[in-house]
Amino acid sequence: QVQPVASGGGSVQAGGSLRLSCAASGDSFNRYCMGWFRQAPGKEREGVATISTIDGRTYYADDVKGRFTISLVNTENSLTLQMSSLKPEDTAMYYCAAVVSVWRGTCDIQKTRGHYVDWGQGTQVTVSS
C-alpha cells in the first residue's frame, strides 16, 4: 500500500487561492470514500471535504462550503482540493486519506469520522491576514 502524498501547499494572503493535489495508489481509489483533512497546531485533525469514488458525491465542512472544491481525477489516481477565498483560520497541515476498505455507504464527513486510514505526508497551508 503506497501512502498518499499531498502537495501544493504554500503561503498566501487572505483571499488568495491554492490547489492541493494528492497522489495515491490505485488501491486508495478503489475505496468507497476519499477525503481531505487538516490539523492546525494545538487542534485535533478535522475533516474538510470528502468524496464518494462511486458516484462523485461531495461533502464539505460548514466553514469551507462555497470556498473549497474536492474532485477526483481517476485517470491520474489523483485527488484535488481547490481552495479559494482563503482565510487565516484555514492555516493548517492538510492531508488526504482513503476510508477503510470495508466501508460502504455514505461518505458524510461526520459519519465516516475515525474510519480513514493510510495517512501520508501532508502539505502545509499558511494564510496571512
Short mmCIF file of N, CA and C in Angstrom, two decimals:
data_model
loop_
_atom_site.label_atom_id
_atom_site.label_comp_id
_atom_site.label_asym_id
_atom_site.label_seq_id
_atom_site.Cartn_x
_atom_site.Cartn_y
_atom_site.Cartn_z
N GLN A 1 0.85 -1.19 0.00
CA GLN A 1 0.00 0.00 0.00
C GLN A 1 0.89 1.25 0.00
N VAL A 2 0.74 2.08 -1.00
CA VAL A 2 1.51 3.31 -1.10
C VAL A 2 0.79 4.40 -0.35
N GLN A 3 1.50 5.08 0.54
CA GLN A 3 0.89 6.17 1.29
C GLN A 3 0.58 7.33 0.38
N PRO A 4 -0.55 7.97 0.56
CA PRO A 4 -0.87 9.15 -0.24
C PRO A 4 0.12 10.27 0.04
N VAL A 5 0.41 11.04 -0.96
CA VAL A 5 1.31 12.17 -0.81
C VAL A 5 0.60 13.43 -1.26
N ALA A 6 0.40 14.35 -0.32
CA ALA A 6 -0.26 15.61 -0.62
C ALA A 6 0.78 16.65 -1.02
N SER A 7 0.41 17.52 -1.93
CA SER A 7 1.30 18.59 -2.38
C SER A 7 0.48 19.80 -2.78
N GLY A 8 1.17 20.91 -3.02
CA GLY A 8 0.50 22.11 -3.50
C GLY A 8 0.30 23.18 -2.44
N GLY A 9 0.68 22.89 -1.21
CA GLY A 9 0.52 23.88 -0.17
C GLY A 9 1.49 25.05 -0.34
N GLY A 10 1.32 26.06 0.48
CA GLY A 10 2.18 27.22 0.40
C GLY A 10 1.67 28.33 1.29
N SER A 11 2.25 29.50 1.10
CA SER A 11 1.86 30.67 1.88
C SER A 11 1.16 31.66 0.97
N VAL A 12 -0.03 32.09 1.37
CA VAL A 12 -0.79 33.05 0.60
C VAL A 12 -1.41 34.07 1.53
N GLN A 13 -1.85 35.15 0.95
CA GLN A 13 -2.57 36.16 1.73
C GLN A 13 -4.05 35.82 1.75
N ALA A 14 -4.71 36.35 2.74
CA ALA A 14 -6.16 36.13 2.86
C ALA A 14 -6.84 36.56 1.56
N GLY A 15 -7.79 35.74 1.13
CA GLY A 15 -8.47 35.99 -0.12
C GLY A 15 -7.86 35.27 -1.31
N GLY A 16 -6.68 34.70 -1.10
CA GLY A 16 -5.99 34.01 -2.18
C GLY A 16 -6.50 32.60 -2.39
N SER A 17 -5.86 31.90 -3.33
CA SER A 17 -6.28 30.54 -3.70
C SER A 17 -5.08 29.60 -3.74
N LEU A 18 -5.36 28.33 -3.50
CA LEU A 18 -4.37 27.28 -3.64
C LEU A 18 -5.08 26.03 -4.16
N ARG A 19 -4.34 25.20 -4.85
CA ARG A 19 -4.88 23.93 -5.33
C ARG A 19 -3.99 22.81 -4.80
N LEU A 20 -4.56 21.98 -3.96
CA LEU A 20 -3.83 20.86 -3.40
C LEU A 20 -4.07 19.61 -4.26
N SER A 21 -3.05 18.77 -4.34
CA SER A 21 -3.17 17.51 -5.06
C SER A 21 -2.70 16.37 -4.18
N CYS A 22 -3.28 15.22 -4.39
CA CYS A 22 -2.92 14.03 -3.62
C CYS A 22 -2.69 12.89 -4.60
N ALA A 23 -1.46 12.39 -4.60
CA ALA A 23 -1.14 11.23 -5.42
C ALA A 23 -1.25 9.99 -4.55
N ALA A 24 -2.07 9.05 -4.99
CA ALA A 24 -2.29 7.85 -4.18
C ALA A 24 -2.25 6.61 -5.07
N SER A 25 -2.17 5.47 -4.43
CA SER A 25 -2.15 4.22 -5.17
C SER A 25 -3.54 3.90 -5.71
N GLY A 26 -3.59 3.01 -6.65
CA GLY A 26 -4.87 2.61 -7.20
C GLY A 26 -5.78 1.99 -6.15
N ASP A 27 -5.16 1.34 -5.14
CA ASP A 27 -5.97 0.74 -4.08
C ASP A 27 -6.77 1.80 -3.35
N SER A 28 -6.17 2.96 -3.12
CA SER A 28 -6.90 4.04 -2.42
C SER A 28 -8.11 4.46 -3.23
N PHE A 29 -7.97 4.50 -4.53
CA PHE A 29 -9.07 4.94 -5.36
C PHE A 29 -10.12 3.85 -5.53
N ASN A 30 -9.83 2.67 -5.04
CA ASN A 30 -10.84 1.61 -5.01
C ASN A 30 -11.64 1.63 -3.72
N ARG A 31 -11.24 2.50 -2.79
CA ARG A 31 -12.00 2.64 -1.55
C ARG A 31 -13.27 3.44 -1.83
N TYR A 32 -14.24 3.29 -0.96
CA TYR A 32 -15.55 3.92 -1.18
C TYR A 32 -15.49 5.44 -1.11
N CYS A 33 -14.64 5.96 -0.20
CA CYS A 33 -14.56 7.40 0.00
C CYS A 33 -13.10 7.83 0.11
N MET A 34 -12.84 9.05 -0.33
CA MET A 34 -11.55 9.69 -0.07
C MET A 34 -11.82 11.08 0.47
N GLY A 35 -10.82 11.65 1.13
CA GLY A 35 -11.08 12.95 1.71
C GLY A 35 -9.84 13.76 2.00
N TRP A 36 -10.08 15.02 2.26
CA TRP A 36 -9.05 15.96 2.70
C TRP A 36 -9.32 16.33 4.15
N PHE A 37 -8.25 16.40 4.92
CA PHE A 37 -8.33 16.69 6.34
C PHE A 37 -7.26 17.71 6.67
N ARG A 38 -7.41 18.37 7.80
CA ARG A 38 -6.40 19.35 8.20
C ARG A 38 -6.22 19.34 9.70
N GLN A 39 -5.04 19.74 10.12
CA GLN A 39 -4.74 19.83 11.53
C GLN A 39 -3.91 21.07 11.77
N ALA A 40 -4.46 21.94 12.57
CA ALA A 40 -3.75 23.16 12.97
C ALA A 40 -3.03 22.90 14.28
N PRO A 41 -1.98 23.64 14.57
CA PRO A 41 -1.23 23.44 15.82
C PRO A 41 -2.14 23.53 17.04
N GLY A 42 -2.05 22.54 17.91
CA GLY A 42 -2.84 22.54 19.12
C GLY A 42 -4.29 22.12 18.96
N LYS A 43 -4.66 21.75 17.75
CA LYS A 43 -6.05 21.35 17.49
C LYS A 43 -6.11 19.92 16.97
N GLU A 44 -7.29 19.33 17.08
CA GLU A 44 -7.48 17.99 16.55
C GLU A 44 -7.60 18.03 15.03
N ARG A 45 -7.28 16.91 14.42
CA ARG A 45 -7.46 16.81 12.97
C ARG A 45 -8.95 16.86 12.65
N GLU A 46 -9.32 17.57 11.60
CA GLU A 46 -10.72 17.69 11.25
C GLU A 46 -10.91 17.42 9.75
N GLY A 47 -12.10 16.93 9.43
CA GLY A 47 -12.44 16.69 8.04
C GLY A 47 -12.76 17.99 7.34
N VAL A 48 -12.27 18.15 6.14
CA VAL A 48 -12.51 19.35 5.34
C VAL A 48 -13.50 19.04 4.22
N ALA A 49 -13.22 17.99 3.48
CA ALA A 49 -14.07 17.61 2.35
C ALA A 49 -13.87 16.14 2.05
N THR A 50 -14.94 15.48 1.70
CA THR A 50 -14.88 14.07 1.31
C THR A 50 -15.66 13.86 0.03
N ILE A 51 -15.34 12.75 -0.65
CA ILE A 51 -15.97 12.48 -1.93
C ILE A 51 -16.16 10.98 -2.10
N SER A 52 -17.29 10.61 -2.66
CA SER A 52 -17.54 9.21 -2.98
C SER A 52 -16.85 8.87 -4.30
N THR A 53 -16.08 7.79 -4.30
CA THR A 53 -15.43 7.37 -5.54
C THR A 53 -16.40 6.60 -6.42
N ILE A 54 -17.61 6.35 -5.89
CA ILE A 54 -18.61 5.60 -6.64
C ILE A 54 -19.47 6.53 -7.50
N ASP A 55 -20.00 7.58 -6.85
CA ASP A 55 -20.90 8.46 -7.59
C ASP A 55 -20.45 9.92 -7.61
N GLY A 56 -19.29 10.19 -7.00
CA GLY A 56 -18.76 11.55 -7.03
C GLY A 56 -19.43 12.52 -6.08
N ARG A 57 -20.31 12.03 -5.23
CA ARG A 57 -21.00 12.94 -4.30
C ARG A 57 -19.97 13.53 -3.34
N THR A 58 -20.13 14.81 -3.06
CA THR A 58 -19.16 15.51 -2.22
C THR A 58 -19.80 16.01 -0.93
N TYR A 59 -18.97 16.16 0.08
CA TYR A 59 -19.39 16.63 1.40
C TYR A 59 -18.34 17.62 1.89
N TYR A 60 -18.80 18.69 2.54
CA TYR A 60 -17.89 19.73 3.00
C TYR A 60 -18.18 20.11 4.43
N ALA A 61 -17.13 20.49 5.14
CA ALA A 61 -17.30 21.09 6.45
C ALA A 61 -17.97 22.45 6.25
N ASP A 62 -18.77 22.84 7.23
CA ASP A 62 -19.55 24.07 7.10
C ASP A 62 -18.67 25.29 6.81
N ASP A 63 -17.50 25.36 7.42
CA ASP A 63 -16.70 26.57 7.27
C ASP A 63 -15.92 26.64 5.96
N VAL A 64 -16.04 25.62 5.09
CA VAL A 64 -15.36 25.70 3.80
C VAL A 64 -16.35 25.64 2.63
N LYS A 65 -17.61 25.42 2.94
CA LYS A 65 -18.62 25.34 1.88
C LYS A 65 -18.63 26.62 1.04
N GLY A 66 -18.65 26.43 -0.27
CA GLY A 66 -18.66 27.57 -1.16
C GLY A 66 -17.28 28.12 -1.46
N ARG A 67 -16.27 27.67 -0.72
CA ARG A 67 -14.90 28.16 -0.94
C ARG A 67 -13.98 27.05 -1.44
N PHE A 68 -14.22 25.82 -1.01
CA PHE A 68 -13.36 24.69 -1.38
C PHE A 68 -14.13 23.75 -2.29
N THR A 69 -13.40 23.09 -3.20
CA THR A 69 -14.00 22.09 -4.08
C THR A 69 -13.09 20.87 -4.16
N ILE A 70 -13.65 19.72 -3.82
CA ILE A 70 -12.90 18.47 -3.89
C ILE A 70 -13.27 17.75 -5.18
N SER A 71 -12.28 17.10 -5.79
CA SER A 71 -12.56 16.39 -7.04
C SER A 71 -11.58 15.24 -7.22
N LEU A 72 -12.00 14.28 -8.02
CA LEU A 72 -11.18 13.11 -8.34
C LEU A 72 -10.74 13.17 -9.79
N VAL A 73 -9.50 12.77 -10.04
CA VAL A 73 -9.04 12.60 -11.41
C VAL A 73 -8.62 11.13 -11.50
N ASN A 74 -9.59 10.30 -11.82
CA ASN A 74 -9.36 8.86 -11.76
C ASN A 74 -8.25 8.39 -12.70
N THR A 75 -8.14 9.03 -13.84
CA THR A 75 -7.14 8.59 -14.80
C THR A 75 -5.73 8.83 -14.28
N GLU A 76 -5.60 9.70 -13.30
CA GLU A 76 -4.28 10.01 -12.74
C GLU A 76 -4.14 9.52 -11.32
N ASN A 77 -5.16 8.80 -10.80
CA ASN A 77 -5.15 8.41 -9.39
C ASN A 77 -4.84 9.62 -8.51
N SER A 78 -5.54 10.70 -8.76
CA SER A 78 -5.27 11.94 -8.06
C SER A 78 -6.54 12.52 -7.46
N LEU A 79 -6.39 13.05 -6.26
CA LEU A 79 -7.46 13.74 -5.55
C LEU A 79 -7.04 15.19 -5.41
N THR A 80 -7.92 16.12 -5.72
CA THR A 80 -7.55 17.54 -5.63
C THR A 80 -8.47 18.29 -4.68
N LEU A 81 -7.98 19.41 -4.19
CA LEU A 81 -8.77 20.32 -3.37
C LEU A 81 -8.47 21.73 -3.84
N GLN A 82 -9.43 22.34 -4.50
CA GLN A 82 -9.30 23.73 -4.94
C GLN A 82 -9.80 24.61 -3.81
N MET A 83 -8.94 25.48 -3.31
CA MET A 83 -9.28 26.33 -2.18
C MET A 83 -9.26 27.78 -2.63
N SER A 84 -10.35 28.49 -2.41
CA SER A 84 -10.45 29.89 -2.78
C SER A 84 -10.89 30.70 -1.58
N SER A 85 -10.76 32.01 -1.69
CA SER A 85 -11.16 32.91 -0.60
C SER A 85 -10.59 32.43 0.73
N LEU A 86 -9.32 32.11 0.72
CA LEU A 86 -8.68 31.56 1.92
C LEU A 86 -8.67 32.56 3.06
N LYS A 87 -8.79 32.01 4.27
CA LYS A 87 -8.81 32.81 5.48
C LYS A 87 -7.66 32.38 6.39
N PRO A 88 -7.22 33.25 7.28
CA PRO A 88 -6.15 32.85 8.21
C PRO A 88 -6.49 31.58 8.98
N GLU A 89 -7.77 31.39 9.29
CA GLU A 89 -8.16 30.19 10.05
C GLU A 89 -8.07 28.91 9.22
N ASP A 90 -7.79 29.02 7.93
CA ASP A 90 -7.56 27.83 7.11
C ASP A 90 -6.12 27.32 7.25
N THR A 91 -5.29 28.07 7.95
CA THR A 91 -3.90 27.67 8.14
C THR A 91 -3.82 26.35 8.89
N ALA A 92 -3.14 25.38 8.29
CA ALA A 92 -3.04 24.04 8.88
C ALA A 92 -2.19 23.16 7.98
N MET A 93 -1.87 21.97 8.49
CA MET A 93 -1.29 20.93 7.66
C MET A 93 -2.45 20.16 7.05
N TYR A 94 -2.43 19.98 5.75
CA TYR A 94 -3.52 19.31 5.06
C TYR A 94 -3.07 17.91 4.63
N TYR A 95 -3.95 16.94 4.83
CA TYR A 95 -3.67 15.55 4.50
C TYR A 95 -4.80 14.99 3.65
N CYS A 96 -4.47 13.99 2.84
CA CYS A 96 -5.50 13.24 2.15
C CYS A 96 -5.46 11.80 2.66
N ALA A 97 -6.58 11.12 2.57
CA ALA A 97 -6.67 9.75 3.06
C ALA A 97 -7.84 9.05 2.40
N ALA A 98 -7.83 7.72 2.52
CA ALA A 98 -8.92 6.90 2.00
C ALA A 98 -9.62 6.19 3.15
N VAL A 99 -10.89 5.95 3.01
CA VAL A 99 -11.66 5.26 4.05
C VAL A 99 -11.24 3.79 4.09
N VAL A 100 -11.48 3.13 5.21
CA VAL A 100 -11.13 1.72 5.32
C VAL A 100 -11.82 0.91 4.23
N SER A 101 -11.17 -0.17 3.81
CA SER A 101 -11.63 -0.91 2.64
C SER A 101 -13.01 -1.53 2.81
N VAL A 102 -13.43 -1.77 4.06
CA VAL A 102 -14.72 -2.43 4.28
C VAL A 102 -15.87 -1.44 4.32
N TRP A 103 -15.58 -0.16 4.28
CA TRP A 103 -16.63 0.86 4.41
C TRP A 103 -17.53 0.87 3.17
N ARG A 104 -18.82 0.94 3.41
CA ARG A 104 -19.80 1.10 2.34
C ARG A 104 -20.84 2.10 2.81
N GLY A 105 -21.41 2.84 1.90
CA GLY A 105 -22.47 3.76 2.27
C GLY A 105 -22.05 5.21 2.12
N THR A 106 -22.57 6.05 2.97
CA THR A 106 -22.33 7.47 2.87
C THR A 106 -20.87 7.84 3.06
N CYS A 107 -20.46 8.94 2.46
CA CYS A 107 -19.12 9.48 2.68
C CYS A 107 -19.20 10.78 3.48
N ASP A 108 -20.34 10.99 4.15
CA ASP A 108 -20.52 12.16 5.01
C ASP A 108 -19.36 12.28 5.98
N ILE A 109 -18.85 13.49 6.13
CA ILE A 109 -17.66 13.73 6.96
C ILE A 109 -17.86 13.22 8.38
N GLN A 110 -18.96 13.55 8.99
CA GLN A 110 -19.16 13.15 10.39
C GLN A 110 -19.39 11.65 10.52
N LYS A 111 -20.11 11.07 9.59
CA LYS A 111 -20.44 9.65 9.70
C LYS A 111 -19.25 8.75 9.37
N THR A 112 -18.26 9.26 8.64
CA THR A 112 -17.08 8.47 8.35
C THR A 112 -15.92 8.81 9.28
N ARG A 113 -16.19 9.69 10.22
CA ARG A 113 -15.14 10.11 11.15
C ARG A 113 -14.51 8.91 11.85
N GLY A 114 -13.19 8.88 11.85
CA GLY A 114 -12.48 7.81 12.54
C GLY A 114 -12.25 6.58 11.68
N HIS A 115 -12.73 6.58 10.45
CA HIS A 115 -12.63 5.41 9.59
C HIS A 115 -11.69 5.62 8.41
N TYR A 116 -10.91 6.68 8.46
CA TYR A 116 -9.93 6.91 7.39
C TYR A 116 -8.57 6.39 7.81
N VAL A 117 -7.87 5.83 6.84
CA VAL A 117 -6.56 5.24 7.10
C VAL A 117 -5.58 5.69 6.02
N ASP A 118 -4.40 5.14 6.09
CA ASP A 118 -3.36 5.41 5.10
C ASP A 118 -3.00 6.89 5.05
N TRP A 119 -2.84 7.48 6.23
CA TRP A 119 -2.43 8.87 6.30
C TRP A 119 -1.00 8.98 5.80
N GLY A 120 -0.81 9.83 4.85
CA GLY A 120 0.53 10.00 4.32
C GLY A 120 1.08 11.37 4.64
N GLN A 121 2.01 11.78 3.83
CA GLN A 121 2.66 13.08 4.03
C GLN A 121 1.67 14.21 3.76
N GLY A 122 1.63 15.19 4.64
CA GLY A 122 0.76 16.33 4.45
C GLY A 122 1.44 17.47 3.74
N THR A 123 0.69 18.52 3.50
CA THR A 123 1.24 19.73 2.88
C THR A 123 0.76 20.93 3.68
N GLN A 124 1.66 21.84 3.98
CA GLN A 124 1.35 22.99 4.84
C GLN A 124 0.69 24.12 4.04
N VAL A 125 -0.39 24.63 4.59
CA VAL A 125 -1.06 25.81 4.03
C VAL A 125 -1.02 26.90 5.09
N THR A 126 -0.49 28.05 4.73
CA THR A 126 -0.39 29.18 5.64
C THR A 126 -1.05 30.39 4.99
N VAL A 127 -2.04 30.95 5.67
CA VAL A 127 -2.77 32.10 5.14
C VAL A 127 -2.54 33.28 6.08
N SER A 128 -2.01 34.34 5.55
CA SER A 128 -1.72 35.52 6.36
C SER A 128 -2.78 36.59 6.12
N SER A 129 -3.02 37.36 7.17
CA SER A 129 -4.05 38.41 7.07
C SER A 129 -3.50 39.70 6.50
#
